[in-house]
């Protein structure tokens, strides 16, 4: 098992408490060290999860490829900007006054040329 003091790479962003627990459990079951960044704000103030960027799941760089493969097999989409979804969220916020956070696990996007993970 890798040491948690190694160089960490963000591999995914999670916006719901159940998805956070599931992703962490799946990675730990495969022997991957997972460091969630900010899981408390989702359980305490869910309405801030979008503004705070969700929970970043970080793993040692040496295990990033394996972790991404595990989460990809889980069916997690790659995080990309979607103009229609953003417009709908703004409209819903203006109409209701409350932002509804996405309930999903999004993989970090990669650069096509180098394979480097983008946060």
PDB file of C-alpha atoms in Angstrom:
ATOM      1  CA  UNK A   1       0.000   0.000   0.000  1.00  0.00           C
ATOM      2  CA  UNK A   2       1.269   3.481  -0.830  1.00  0.00           C
ATOM      3  CA  UNK A   3       2.140   6.015   1.838  1.00  0.00           C
ATOM      4  CA  UNK A   4      -0.340   8.910   2.177  1.00  0.00           C
ATOM      5  CA  UNK A   5       2.552  11.404   2.353  1.00  0.00           C
ATOM      6  CA  UNK A   6       3.402  10.896  -1.332  1.00  0.00           C
ATOM      7  CA  UNK A   7       2.594  13.396  -4.068  1.00  0.00           C
ATOM      8  CA  UNK A   8      -1.211  13.426  -4.380  1.00  0.00           C
ATOM      9  CA  UNK A   9      -3.247  13.828  -7.567  1.00  0.00           C
ATOM     10  CA  UNK A  10      -6.920  14.817  -7.755  1.00  0.00           C
ATOM     11  CA  UNK A  11      -8.713  12.123  -9.732  1.00  0.00           C
ATOM     12  CA  UNK A  12     -12.385  12.965  -9.174  1.00  0.00           C
ATOM     13  CA  UNK A  13     -14.907  15.408  -7.740  1.00  0.00           C
ATOM     14  CA  UNK A  14     -17.956  14.223  -5.814  1.00  0.00           C
ATOM     15  CA  UNK A  15     -21.067  16.245  -4.956  1.00  0.00           C
ATOM     16  CA  UNK A  16     -23.139  13.930  -2.755  1.00  0.00           C
ATOM     17  CA  UNK A  17     -22.450  12.207   0.573  1.00  0.00           C
ATOM     18  CA  UNK A  18     -23.494   8.764  -0.657  1.00  0.00           C
ATOM     19  CA  UNK A  19     -21.364   9.017  -3.811  1.00  0.00           C
ATOM     20  CA  UNK A  20     -18.420  10.202  -1.710  1.00  0.00           C
ATOM     21  CA  UNK A  21     -18.675   7.233   0.647  1.00  0.00           C
ATOM     22  CA  UNK A  22     -19.127   4.785  -2.222  1.00  0.00           C
ATOM     23  CA  UNK A  23     -16.140   6.078  -4.210  1.00  0.00           C
ATOM     24  CA  UNK A  24     -13.866   6.088  -1.151  1.00  0.00           C
ATOM     25  CA  UNK A  25     -14.976   2.570  -0.185  1.00  0.00           C
ATOM     26  CA  UNK A  26     -14.390   1.232  -3.707  1.00  0.00           C
ATOM     27  CA  UNK A  27     -10.893   2.683  -3.883  1.00  0.00           C
ATOM     28  CA  UNK A  28      -9.937   1.518  -0.378  1.00  0.00           C
ATOM     29  CA  UNK A  29     -11.227  -1.979  -1.174  1.00  0.00           C
ATOM     30  CA  UNK A  30      -8.675  -2.110  -4.013  1.00  0.00           C
ATOM     31  CA  UNK A  31      -5.853  -1.020  -1.691  1.00  0.00           C
ATOM     32  CA  UNK A  32      -5.672   2.573  -2.887  1.00  0.00           C
ATOM     33  CA  UNK A  33      -4.990   5.334  -0.380  1.00  0.00           C
ATOM     34  CA  UNK A  34      -7.689   8.015  -0.741  1.00  0.00           C
ATOM     35  CA  UNK A  35      -7.571  11.510   0.739  1.00  0.00           C
ATOM     36  CA  UNK A  36     -10.943  13.289   0.430  1.00  0.00           C
ATOM     37  CA  UNK A  37     -10.665  17.074   0.550  1.00  0.00           C
ATOM     38  CA  UNK A  38     -13.700  18.758   2.120  1.00  0.00           C
ATOM     39  CA  UNK A  39     -16.174  15.925   2.768  1.00  0.00           C
ATOM     40  CA  UNK A  40     -17.581  17.660   5.836  1.00  0.00           C
ATOM     41  CA  UNK A  41     -19.132  20.569   3.940  1.00  0.00           C
ATOM     42  CA  UNK A  42     -21.372  18.211   1.955  1.00  0.00           C
ATOM     43  CA  UNK A  43     -22.825  16.610   5.070  1.00  0.00           C
ATOM     44  CA  UNK A  44     -23.240  19.888   6.970  1.00  0.00           C
ATOM     45  CA  UNK A  45     -24.063  22.442   4.260  1.00  0.00           C
ATOM     46  CA  UNK A  46     -25.044  20.566   1.101  1.00  0.00           C
ATOM     47  CA  UNK A  47     -26.233  23.767  -0.572  1.00  0.00           C
ATOM     48  CA  UNK A  48     -22.631  25.045  -0.670  1.00  0.00           C
ATOM     49  CA  UNK A  49     -21.223  21.939  -2.359  1.00  0.00           C
ATOM     50  CA  UNK A  50     -21.387  23.392  -5.878  1.00  0.00           C
ATOM     51  CA  UNK A  51     -19.872  26.711  -4.826  1.00  0.00           C
ATOM     52  CA  UNK A  52     -17.039  24.915  -3.016  1.00  0.00           C
ATOM     53  CA  UNK A  53     -16.361  22.570  -5.937  1.00  0.00           C
ATOM     54  CA  UNK A  54     -17.548  19.379  -4.260  1.00  0.00           C
ATOM     55  CA  UNK A  55     -15.227  16.913  -2.587  1.00  0.00           C
ATOM     56  CA  UNK A  56     -11.920  16.360  -4.361  1.00  0.00           C
ATOM     57  CA  UNK A  57     -10.698  12.756  -4.172  1.00  0.00           C
ATOM     58  CA  UNK A  58      -6.919  12.627  -4.139  1.00  0.00           C
ATOM     59  CA  UNK A  59      -4.710   9.571  -4.459  1.00  0.00           C
ATOM     60  CA  UNK A  60      -0.948   9.076  -4.670  1.00  0.00           C
ATOM     61  CA  UNK A  61       0.295   9.816  -8.182  1.00  0.00           C
ATOM     62  CA  UNK A  62       1.622   6.275  -8.483  1.00  0.00           C
ATOM     63  CA  UNK A  63      -1.916   4.885  -8.040  1.00  0.00           C
ATOM     64  CA  UNK A  64      -3.813   7.490 -10.103  1.00  0.00           C
ATOM     65  CA  UNK A  65      -4.160   5.351 -13.232  1.00  0.00           C
ATOM     66  CA  UNK A  66      -5.492   2.354 -11.307  1.00  0.00           C
ATOM     67  CA  UNK A  67      -7.904   4.558  -9.329  1.00  0.00           C
ATOM     68  CA  UNK A  68      -9.239   6.191 -12.493  1.00  0.00           C
ATOM     69  CA  UNK A  69      -9.758   2.788 -14.060  1.00  0.00           C
ATOM     70  CA  UNK A  70     -11.742   1.615 -11.022  1.00  0.00           C
ATOM     71  CA  UNK A  71     -13.934   4.714 -11.015  1.00  0.00           C
ATOM     72  CA  UNK A  72     -14.333   4.586 -14.794  1.00  0.00           C
ATOM     73  CA  UNK A  73     -15.601   0.994 -14.492  1.00  0.00           C
ATOM     74  CA  UNK A  74     -18.081   2.384 -11.965  1.00  0.00           C
ATOM     75  CA  UNK A  75     -19.457   4.548 -14.782  1.00  0.00           C
ATOM     76  CA  UNK A  76     -18.353   7.996 -13.634  1.00  0.00           C
ATOM     77  CA  UNK A  77     -18.511  10.690 -16.330  1.00  0.00           C
ATOM     78  CA  UNK A  78     -15.635  13.063 -17.074  1.00  0.00           C
ATOM     79  CA  UNK A  79     -16.232  16.547 -15.687  1.00  0.00           C
ATOM     80  CA  UNK A  80     -16.810  18.989 -18.547  1.00  0.00           C
ATOM     81  CA  UNK A  81     -18.488  22.366 -18.779  1.00  0.00           C
ATOM     82  CA  UNK A  82     -21.990  22.130 -20.191  1.00  0.00           C
ATOM     83  CA  UNK A  83     -23.562  25.455 -21.169  1.00  0.00           C
ATOM     84  CA  UNK A  84     -27.144  24.145 -21.180  1.00  0.00           C
ATOM     85  CA  UNK A  85     -26.778  22.584 -17.736  1.00  0.00           C
ATOM     86  CA  UNK A  86     -25.205  25.772 -16.380  1.00  0.00           C
ATOM     87  CA  UNK A  87     -28.017  27.891 -17.849  1.00  0.00           C
ATOM     88  CA  UNK A  88     -30.617  25.562 -16.320  1.00  0.00           C
ATOM     89  CA  UNK A  89     -28.943  25.753 -12.904  1.00  0.00           C
ATOM     90  CA  UNK A  90     -28.875  29.571 -13.047  1.00  0.00           C
ATOM     91  CA  UNK A  91     -32.540  29.644 -14.098  1.00  0.00           C
ATOM     92  CA  UNK A  92     -33.485  27.213 -11.316  1.00  0.00           C
ATOM     93  CA  UNK A  93     -31.563  29.300  -8.787  1.00  0.00           C
ATOM     94  CA  UNK A  94     -33.257  32.526  -9.885  1.00  0.00           C
ATOM     95  CA  UNK A  95     -36.678  30.866  -9.881  1.00  0.00           C
ATOM     96  CA  UNK A  96     -36.438  28.979  -6.564  1.00  0.00           C
ATOM     97  CA  UNK A  97     -33.622  30.802  -4.799  1.00  0.00           C
ATOM     98  CA  UNK A  98     -31.827  27.562  -3.947  1.00  0.00           C
ATOM     99  CA  UNK A  99     -29.100  25.864  -5.931  1.00  0.00           C
ATOM    100  CA  UNK A 100     -29.582  22.142  -6.336  1.00  0.00           C
ATOM    101  CA  UNK A 101     -26.196  20.406  -6.258  1.00  0.00           C
ATOM    102  CA  UNK A 102     -25.431  17.727  -8.809  1.00  0.00           C
ATOM    103  CA  UNK A 103     -25.480  14.248  -7.290  1.00  0.00           C
ATOM    104  CA  UNK A 104     -22.659  12.599  -9.127  1.00  0.00           C
ATOM    105  CA  UNK A 105     -19.053  11.564  -9.205  1.00  0.00           C
ATOM    106  CA  UNK A 106     -17.030  13.285 -11.923  1.00  0.00           C
ATOM    107  CA  UNK A 107     -13.592  12.136 -13.016  1.00  0.00           C
ATOM    108  CA  UNK A 108     -10.880  14.741 -13.443  1.00  0.00           C
ATOM    109  CA  UNK A 109     -10.238  15.646 -17.069  1.00  0.00           C
ATOM    110  CA  UNK A 110      -6.954  14.640 -18.749  1.00  0.00           C
ATOM    111  CA  UNK A 111      -4.813  16.382 -21.309  1.00  0.00           C
ATOM    112  CA  UNK A 112      -4.927  14.340 -24.481  1.00  0.00           C
ATOM    113  CA  UNK A 113      -1.285  14.815 -25.388  1.00  0.00           C
ATOM    114  CA  UNK A 114       0.495  14.091 -22.100  1.00  0.00           C
ATOM    115  CA  UNK A 115      -2.079  12.078 -20.164  1.00  0.00           C
ATOM    116  CA  UNK A 116      -1.606  14.527 -17.282  1.00  0.00           C
ATOM    117  CA  UNK A 117      -4.572  14.961 -14.952  1.00  0.00           C
ATOM    118  CA  UNK A 118      -6.187  18.389 -14.823  1.00  0.00           C
ATOM    119  CA  UNK A 119      -7.866  19.623 -11.653  1.00  0.00           C
TER     120      UNK A 119
END
